[in-house]
Amino acid sequence: MAQPGHLSLAGRTVAFTTPGGGGGGGYGGRLDALLRQRGAHPLPVPTIAIRAHEPDRLRPFLLPGALDPFAALAFTSRSGIAAFSRALPSSPSANLPLSDAASALPFTVAALGSDADLLDYAFLARLSRDAGRVAVLVPDVPTPAGLVAALGRGSGRLVLCPVPAVDGLREPPVVPNFLAALEAAGWVAVRAPAYTTCWAGPGCAEVLVAPDAAVPDAIVFTSSAEVEGLLKGLDAAGWSWARIRTRWPDMVVAAHGPVTAEGVRRLGIEVDVVSSRFSSFHGVLDALAATFGSQKIEN
């Protein structure tokens, strides 16, 4: 049953290519739960995987006082926050990455939309003992470009950006464009290896191509990397996106926000529904439910 205040998807089968949960910080479990709350039948088709790095990869940035030269820490994904949190000291101590020096400058931690929920007291307390020094910034527009705008002019200051490496896929332009935009705004962007995004493998599309596959009313994409992974999986199975569309011509294609929609279209897939609210998955699910509602009225 749909939760009060949320549009229902009762009886709808909704496929999604979002990576699963677990230690890597995938989003799939959250989206699955939200679909169930709305009465939908989730159909997970994870086409990429989030592979956690050893915390040592980030540890040079987390040594005592290592973040003092930086003015900001900017996250573009929940997975980046999760990876950074795992690498932080396990408890507040005398040896934190932001020192207690009286001359220390203010420090900003920025994240997008509901990802900022992870920037709680337990996280911030392992950065600095001085709660007044650290400010959390959540841009009104939850996109990388919105984050750059909210940070303002860098004036040569350093910003640490924990972002993914990409294995077996082409790197989507989102992160390179984000880093370039920071540089254009006067920041010195330092890329930190937080985790790896990789293809889920040749069997990742099996749920969609199997002879007895459930008929999806919709498929939701939450990143362009997922689409590339799906196309590779379809190719490995001897299928194509065109064949999927022929098999299910009424399947609605939904994208989580305009950045994802642009990437999906760049890979040759038409998008039917784009969420205008994309700080959380509720936006794309509301847009999808509204589309199904309008189809009923037209019929």
mmCIF file of C-alpha atoms in Angstrom:
data_model
loop_
_atom_site.group_PDB
_atom_site.id
_atom_site.type_symbol
_atom_site.label_atom_id
_atom_site.label_comp_id
_atom_site.label_asym_id
_atom_site.label_seq_id
_atom_site.Cartn_x
_atom_site.Cartn_y
_atom_site.Cartn_z
ATOM 1 C CA MET A 1 0.000 0.000 0.000
ATOM 2 C CA ALA A 2 1.252 3.495 -0.858
ATOM 3 C CA GLN A 3 2.268 5.623 2.106
ATOM 4 C CA PRO A 4 0.133 8.713 2.855
ATOM 5 C CA GLY A 5 1.222 11.653 0.712
ATOM 6 C CA HIS A 6 2.782 9.485 -2.012
ATOM 7 C CA LEU A 7 1.185 8.600 -5.342
ATOM 8 C CA SER A 8 0.386 4.919 -5.678
ATOM 9 C CA LEU A 9 2.049 2.455 -8.039
ATOM 10 C CA ALA A 10 -0.195 -0.392 -6.906
ATOM 11 C CA GLY A 11 0.068 -3.452 -9.090
ATOM 12 C CA ARG A 12 2.754 -2.007 -11.351
ATOM 13 C CA THR A 13 5.894 -3.984 -12.115
ATOM 14 C CA VAL A 14 8.818 -1.566 -12.117
ATOM 15 C CA ALA A 15 12.269 -2.642 -13.262
ATOM 16 C CA PHE A 16 15.296 -0.652 -12.140
ATOM 17 C CA THR A 17 18.972 -0.908 -12.963
ATOM 18 C CA THR A 18 20.274 0.709 -9.779
ATOM 19 C CA PRO A 19 23.171 -1.111 -8.083
ATOM 20 C CA GLY A 20 22.306 -3.112 -4.994
ATOM 21 C CA GLY A 21 23.013 -2.308 -1.368
ATOM 22 C CA GLY A 22 25.748 -3.719 0.825
ATOM 23 C CA GLY A 23 29.135 -2.371 1.801
ATOM 24 C CA GLY A 24 29.639 -0.579 -1.497
ATOM 25 C CA GLY A 25 26.827 1.840 -0.761
ATOM 26 C CA GLY A 26 24.527 0.981 -3.674
ATOM 27 C CA TYR A 27 21.075 2.554 -3.842
ATOM 28 C CA GLY A 28 19.061 -0.451 -5.007
ATOM 29 C CA GLY A 29 17.748 -1.465 -1.609
ATOM 30 C CA ARG A 30 16.349 1.996 -0.953
ATOM 31 C CA LEU A 31 14.561 2.153 -4.299
ATOM 32 C CA ASP A 32 13.204 -1.368 -3.845
ATOM 33 C CA ALA A 33 11.762 -0.417 -0.442
ATOM 34 C CA LEU A 34 10.138 2.769 -1.781
ATOM 35 C CA LEU A 35 8.511 0.844 -4.620
ATOM 36 C CA ARG A 36 7.074 -1.692 -2.178
ATOM 37 C CA GLN A 37 5.731 1.116 0.008
ATOM 38 C CA ARG A 38 3.760 2.325 -3.018
ATOM 39 C CA GLY A 39 2.331 -1.102 -3.790
ATOM 40 C CA ALA A 40 4.557 -1.817 -6.805
ATOM 41 C CA HIS A 41 6.298 -5.067 -7.691
ATOM 42 C CA PRO A 42 10.033 -4.232 -7.844
ATOM 43 C CA LEU A 43 12.083 -5.936 -10.544
ATOM 44 C CA PRO A 44 15.788 -5.405 -9.758
ATOM 45 C CA VAL A 45 18.058 -5.534 -12.816
ATOM 46 C CA PRO A 46 21.378 -4.223 -11.435
ATOM 47 C CA THR A 47 23.653 -3.589 -14.397
ATOM 48 C CA ILE A 48 26.538 -2.000 -12.504
ATOM 49 C CA ALA A 49 28.116 -2.739 -9.150
ATOM 50 C CA ILE A 50 29.717 -0.526 -6.534
ATOM 51 C CA ARG A 51 33.008 -2.014 -5.388
ATOM 52 C CA ALA A 52 34.392 -0.665 -2.152
ATOM 53 C CA HIS A 53 38.063 0.280 -1.948
ATOM 54 C CA GLU A 54 40.282 -0.499 0.961
ATOM 55 C CA PRO A 55 40.071 2.466 3.365
ATOM 56 C CA ASP A 56 43.827 2.943 2.903
ATOM 57 C CA ARG A 57 43.105 4.543 -0.485
ATOM 58 C CA LEU A 58 41.544 7.543 1.291
ATOM 59 C CA ARG A 59 43.650 7.481 4.436
ATOM 60 C CA PRO A 60 46.286 9.982 3.221
ATOM 61 C CA PHE A 61 43.519 12.600 3.318
ATOM 62 C CA LEU A 62 42.469 11.564 6.827
ATOM 63 C CA LEU A 63 45.729 11.712 8.732
ATOM 64 C CA PRO A 64 45.856 14.166 11.637
ATOM 65 C CA GLY A 65 45.396 17.655 10.210
ATOM 66 C CA ALA A 66 45.418 16.384 6.590
ATOM 67 C CA LEU A 67 42.264 18.322 5.695
ATOM 68 C CA ASP A 68 43.491 21.631 7.131
ATOM 69 C CA PRO A 69 44.716 22.902 3.730
ATOM 70 C CA PHE A 70 41.235 22.295 2.285
ATOM 71 C CA ALA A 71 38.257 24.636 2.462
ATOM 72 C CA ALA A 72 35.625 22.100 1.434
ATOM 73 C CA LEU A 73 34.740 18.461 0.978
ATOM 74 C CA ALA A 74 32.276 17.871 -1.885
ATOM 75 C CA PHE A 75 30.322 14.659 -2.403
ATOM 76 C CA THR A 76 28.402 13.881 -5.590
ATOM 77 C CA SER A 77 27.045 10.521 -4.444
ATOM 78 C CA ARG A 78 25.873 8.619 -1.403
ATOM 79 C CA SER A 79 28.444 5.934 -2.199
ATOM 80 C CA GLY A 80 31.215 8.504 -1.869
ATOM 81 C CA ILE A 81 29.984 9.533 1.574
ATOM 82 C CA ALA A 82 29.752 5.893 2.681
ATOM 83 C CA ALA A 83 33.295 5.191 1.494
ATOM 84 C CA PHE A 84 34.664 8.297 3.194
ATOM 85 C CA SER A 85 32.849 7.416 6.417
ATOM 86 C CA ARG A 86 34.402 3.943 6.459
ATOM 87 C CA ALA A 87 37.859 5.470 6.130
ATOM 88 C CA LEU A 88 37.419 8.061 8.894
ATOM 89 C CA PRO A 89 38.707 7.340 12.406
ATOM 90 C CA SER A 90 36.321 4.934 14.107
ATOM 91 C CA SER A 91 35.639 7.382 16.929
ATOM 92 C CA PRO A 92 36.391 11.016 17.787
ATOM 93 C CA SER A 93 39.961 11.258 19.018
ATOM 94 C CA ALA A 94 42.845 13.650 19.362
ATOM 95 C CA ASN A 95 44.034 12.760 15.845
ATOM 96 C CA LEU A 96 41.304 14.004 13.512
ATOM 97 C CA PRO A 97 41.782 15.193 9.904
ATOM 98 C CA LEU A 98 40.705 18.726 10.870
ATOM 99 C CA SER A 99 42.913 20.069 13.641
ATOM 100 C CA ASP A 100 41.994 22.279 16.594
ATOM 101 C CA ALA A 101 44.350 25.088 15.622
ATOM 102 C CA ALA A 102 43.016 28.499 16.574
ATOM 103 C CA SER A 103 43.923 29.761 13.110
ATOM 104 C CA ALA A 104 41.917 27.025 11.369
ATOM 105 C CA LEU A 105 39.560 28.274 8.668
ATOM 106 C CA PRO A 106 35.865 27.337 8.329
ATOM 107 C CA PHE A 107 35.279 24.064 6.520
ATOM 108 C CA THR A 108 32.299 23.105 4.332
ATOM 109 C CA VAL A 109 30.982 19.600 3.692
ATOM 110 C CA ALA A 110 28.616 19.525 0.705
ATOM 111 C CA ALA A 111 26.286 16.789 -0.554
ATOM 112 C CA LEU A 112 23.268 16.432 -2.820
ATOM 113 C CA GLY A 113 19.671 16.036 -1.684
ATOM 114 C CA SER A 114 18.909 13.171 0.674
ATOM 115 C CA ASP A 115 22.543 12.012 0.477
ATOM 116 C CA ALA A 116 23.196 14.688 3.095
ATOM 117 C CA ASP A 117 21.292 12.531 5.611
ATOM 118 C CA LEU A 118 24.565 10.622 6.017
ATOM 119 C CA LEU A 119 26.365 13.786 7.156
ATOM 120 C CA ASP A 120 25.110 13.339 10.690
ATOM 121 C CA TYR A 121 26.741 14.153 14.011
ATOM 122 C CA ALA A 122 28.593 10.820 14.067
ATOM 123 C CA PHE A 123 30.169 11.620 10.685
ATOM 124 C CA LEU A 124 31.053 15.239 11.433
ATOM 125 C CA ALA A 125 32.439 14.444 14.891
ATOM 126 C CA ARG A 126 35.068 12.230 13.222
ATOM 127 C CA LEU A 127 36.209 15.146 11.075
ATOM 128 C CA SER A 128 36.686 17.767 13.782
ATOM 129 C CA ARG A 129 36.050 18.256 17.476
ATOM 130 C CA ASP A 130 35.118 21.889 16.771
ATOM 131 C CA ALA A 131 31.471 21.627 15.705
ATOM 132 C CA GLY A 132 31.371 25.328 14.893
ATOM 133 C CA ARG A 133 34.105 24.991 12.303
ATOM 134 C CA VAL A 134 32.241 22.578 10.007
ATOM 135 C CA ALA A 135 29.177 23.637 8.000
ATOM 136 C CA VAL A 136 26.998 21.290 5.954
ATOM 137 C CA LEU A 137 25.907 22.620 2.555
ATOM 138 C CA VAL A 138 22.975 21.096 0.626
ATOM 139 C CA PRO A 139 22.306 22.963 -2.640
ATOM 140 C CA ASP A 140 18.733 23.852 -3.551
ATOM 141 C CA VAL A 141 19.296 22.241 -6.958
ATOM 142 C CA PRO A 142 20.545 18.702 -6.213
ATOM 143 C CA THR A 143 22.900 18.332 -9.165
ATOM 144 C CA PRO A 144 26.687 18.596 -9.447
ATOM 145 C CA ALA A 145 26.237 21.948 -11.206
ATOM 146 C CA GLY A 146 23.989 23.095 -8.361
ATOM 147 C CA LEU A 147 26.644 22.049 -5.872
ATOM 148 C CA VAL A 148 29.298 24.105 -7.676
ATOM 149 C CA ALA A 149 26.977 27.129 -7.705
ATOM 150 C CA ALA A 150 26.234 26.743 -3.987
ATOM 151 C CA LEU A 151 29.928 26.549 -3.105
ATOM 152 C CA GLY A 152 30.520 29.874 -4.876
ATOM 153 C CA ARG A 153 33.871 31.238 -5.948
ATOM 154 C CA GLY A 154 36.858 29.184 -4.907
ATOM 155 C CA SER A 155 39.477 31.945 -5.081
ATOM 156 C CA GLY A 156 42.230 29.350 -5.301
ATOM 157 C CA ARG A 157 41.035 27.288 -2.338
ATOM 158 C CA LEU A 158 41.274 23.499 -2.233
ATOM 159 C CA VAL A 159 38.199 21.227 -2.401
ATOM 160 C CA LEU A 160 38.462 17.486 -1.889
ATOM 161 C CA CYS A 161 36.177 15.422 -4.144
ATOM 162 C CA PRO A 162 35.760 11.708 -3.234
ATOM 163 C CA VAL A 163 34.555 10.257 -6.551
ATOM 164 C CA PRO A 164 34.552 6.842 -8.222
ATOM 165 C CA ALA A 165 36.963 5.153 -10.532
ATOM 166 C CA VAL A 166 35.263 3.358 -13.429
ATOM 167 C CA ASP A 167 36.143 -0.179 -14.506
ATOM 168 C CA GLY A 168 34.813 -1.891 -17.633
ATOM 169 C CA LEU A 169 32.655 1.100 -18.602
ATOM 170 C CA ARG A 170 33.262 4.476 -20.170
ATOM 171 C CA GLU A 171 33.385 7.154 -17.506
ATOM 172 C CA PRO A 172 30.165 9.174 -17.713
ATOM 173 C CA PRO A 173 30.814 12.902 -18.130
ATOM 174 C CA VAL A 174 29.181 13.799 -14.799
ATOM 175 C CA VAL A 175 32.320 13.675 -12.630
ATOM 176 C CA PRO A 176 34.755 15.180 -15.184
ATOM 177 C CA ASN A 177 32.265 17.978 -15.851
ATOM 178 C CA PHE A 178 31.867 18.548 -12.101
ATOM 179 C CA LEU A 179 35.614 18.815 -11.564
ATOM 180 C CA ALA A 180 35.978 21.115 -14.573
ATOM 181 C CA ALA A 181 33.162 23.345 -13.289
ATOM 182 C CA LEU A 182 34.876 23.627 -9.898
ATOM 183 C CA GLU A 183 38.109 24.647 -11.597
ATOM 184 C CA ALA A 184 36.208 27.202 -13.716
ATOM 185 C CA ALA A 185 34.748 28.626 -10.481
ATOM 186 C CA GLY A 186 38.242 29.176 -9.092
ATOM 187 C CA TRP A 187 38.551 26.051 -6.956
ATOM 188 C CA VAL A 188 41.513 23.687 -6.962
ATOM 189 C CA ALA A 189 39.704 20.359 -7.158
ATOM 190 C CA VAL A 190 41.542 17.335 -5.754
ATOM 191 C CA ARG A 191 40.131 13.999 -6.888
ATOM 192 C CA ALA A 192 40.172 11.255 -4.236
ATOM 193 C CA PRO A 193 39.582 7.559 -5.091
ATOM 194 C CA ALA A 194 36.496 6.631 -3.077
ATOM 195 C CA TYR A 195 35.144 3.480 -4.746
ATOM 196 C CA THR A 196 34.875 1.780 -8.143
ATOM 197 C CA THR A 197 31.850 1.584 -10.411
ATOM 198 C CA CYS A 198 32.045 -1.526 -12.584
ATOM 199 C CA TRP A 199 29.891 -3.543 -14.971
ATOM 200 C CA ALA A 200 27.779 -6.202 -13.253
ATOM 201 C CA GLY A 201 28.736 -8.768 -15.893
ATOM 202 C CA PRO A 202 27.331 -10.517 -18.971
ATOM 203 C CA GLY A 203 24.365 -12.015 -17.135
ATOM 204 C CA CYS A 204 23.064 -8.720 -15.764
ATOM 205 C CA ALA A 205 20.190 -8.444 -18.291
ATOM 206 C CA GLU A 206 18.961 -12.005 -17.859
ATOM 207 C CA VAL A 207 15.923 -10.876 -15.860
ATOM 208 C CA LEU A 208 14.696 -8.940 -18.895
ATOM 209 C CA VAL A 209 15.549 -11.390 -21.687
ATOM 210 C CA ALA A 210 14.466 -14.670 -20.097
ATOM 211 C CA PRO A 211 11.564 -16.352 -21.922
ATOM 212 C CA ASP A 212 9.422 -16.217 -18.782
ATOM 213 C CA ALA A 213 10.455 -12.666 -17.811
ATOM 214 C CA ALA A 214 7.912 -10.596 -15.908
ATOM 215 C CA VAL A 215 6.328 -7.884 -18.049
ATOM 216 C CA PRO A 216 7.607 -4.515 -16.753
ATOM 217 C CA ASP A 217 5.243 -1.556 -16.786
ATOM 218 C CA ALA A 218 8.259 0.721 -16.436
ATOM 219 C CA ILE A 219 12.023 0.769 -16.142
ATOM 220 C CA VAL A 220 13.812 3.358 -14.012
ATOM 221 C CA PHE A 221 17.352 4.515 -14.692
ATOM 222 C CA THR A 222 19.181 6.396 -11.941
ATOM 223 C CA SER A 223 22.496 6.951 -13.766
ATOM 224 C CA SER A 224 23.810 6.774 -17.322
ATOM 225 C CA ALA A 225 26.408 4.175 -16.297
ATOM 226 C CA GLU A 226 23.529 1.793 -15.566
ATOM 227 C CA VAL A 227 22.318 2.212 -19.142
ATOM 228 C CA GLU A 228 25.723 1.414 -20.611
ATOM 229 C CA GLY A 229 25.852 -1.648 -18.359
ATOM 230 C CA LEU A 230 22.400 -2.710 -19.556
ATOM 231 C CA LEU A 231 23.328 -2.291 -23.217
ATOM 232 C CA LYS A 232 26.468 -4.387 -22.675
ATOM 233 C CA GLY A 233 24.405 -7.034 -20.897
ATOM 234 C CA LEU A 234 21.826 -7.134 -23.677
ATOM 235 C CA ASP A 235 24.571 -7.457 -26.276
ATOM 236 C CA ALA A 236 26.167 -10.315 -24.321
ATOM 237 C CA ALA A 237 22.778 -12.087 -24.325
ATOM 238 C CA GLY A 238 22.334 -11.571 -28.068
ATOM 239 C CA TRP A 239 19.673 -8.925 -27.545
ATOM 240 C CA SER A 240 19.411 -5.195 -28.166
ATOM 241 C CA TRP A 241 17.446 -2.306 -26.709
ATOM 242 C CA ALA A 242 15.361 -2.203 -29.909
ATOM 243 C CA ARG A 243 14.350 -5.824 -29.317
ATOM 244 C CA ILE A 244 13.381 -5.032 -25.710
ATOM 245 C CA ARG A 245 11.180 -2.167 -26.951
ATOM 246 C CA THR A 246 9.566 -4.466 -29.502
ATOM 247 C CA ARG A 247 8.889 -7.041 -26.800
ATOM 248 C CA TRP A 248 7.373 -4.470 -24.429
ATOM 249 C CA PRO A 249 6.257 -1.442 -26.468
ATOM 250 C CA ASP A 250 4.179 -0.026 -23.595
ATOM 251 C CA MET A 251 7.012 -0.042 -21.062
ATOM 252 C CA VAL A 252 7.594 3.476 -19.729
ATOM 253 C CA VAL A 253 11.216 4.629 -19.490
ATOM 254 C CA ALA A 254 11.848 6.914 -16.504
ATOM 255 C CA ALA A 255 14.999 8.824 -15.564
ATOM 256 C CA HIS A 256 15.937 10.135 -12.125
ATOM 257 C CA GLY A 257 16.498 13.805 -12.941
ATOM 258 C CA PRO A 258 17.630 15.731 -16.025
ATOM 259 C CA VAL A 259 21.328 14.849 -15.715
ATOM 260 C CA THR A 260 20.506 11.139 -15.882
ATOM 261 C CA ALA A 261 17.974 11.728 -18.669
ATOM 262 C CA GLU A 262 20.594 13.511 -20.763
ATOM 263 C CA GLY A 263 23.019 10.622 -20.326
ATOM 264 C CA VAL A 264 20.356 8.029 -21.170
ATOM 265 C CA ARG A 265 19.437 9.845 -24.378
ATOM 266 C CA ARG A 266 23.115 10.207 -25.267
ATOM 267 C CA LEU A 267 23.278 6.405 -25.303
ATOM 268 C CA GLY A 268 20.376 6.183 -27.754
ATOM 269 C CA ILE A 269 17.448 5.451 -25.449
ATOM 270 C CA GLU A 270 14.355 7.636 -25.508
ATOM 271 C CA VAL A 271 13.101 8.768 -22.103
ATOM 272 C CA ASP A 272 9.362 9.079 -21.409
ATOM 273 C CA VAL A 273 9.423 10.437 -17.855
ATOM 274 C CA VAL A 274 11.952 12.727 -16.147
ATOM 275 C CA SER A 275 11.543 13.697 -12.508
ATOM 276 C CA SER A 276 11.543 17.432 -11.847
ATOM 277 C CA ARG A 277 12.233 16.737 -8.161
ATOM 278 C CA PHE A 278 15.356 14.649 -7.806
ATOM 279 C CA SER A 279 16.687 15.191 -4.303
ATOM 280 C CA SER A 280 15.348 11.688 -3.566
ATOM 281 C CA PHE A 281 13.805 8.784 -5.468
ATOM 282 C CA HIS A 282 10.324 9.957 -4.470
ATOM 283 C CA GLY A 283 10.496 12.471 -7.326
ATOM 284 C CA VAL A 284 10.886 9.916 -10.110
ATOM 285 C CA LEU A 285 8.314 7.590 -8.529
ATOM 286 C CA ASP A 286 5.775 10.427 -8.251
ATOM 287 C CA ALA A 287 6.406 11.331 -11.905
ATOM 288 C CA LEU A 288 5.947 7.701 -12.906
ATOM 289 C CA ALA A 289 2.726 7.360 -10.914
ATOM 290 C CA ALA A 290 1.372 10.576 -12.443
ATOM 291 C CA THR A 291 2.118 9.211 -15.920
ATOM 292 C CA PHE A 292 0.223 6.000 -15.212
ATOM 293 C CA GLY A 293 -2.640 8.056 -13.772
ATOM 294 C CA SER A 294 -2.908 10.181 -16.917
ATOM 295 C CA GLN A 295 -2.902 7.032 -19.067
ATOM 296 C CA LYS A 296 -5.957 5.764 -17.153
ATOM 297 C CA ILE A 297 -7.770 9.055 -17.719
ATOM 298 C CA GLU A 298 -6.995 8.991 -21.455
ATOM 299 C CA ASN A 299 -8.233 5.426 -21.700
#
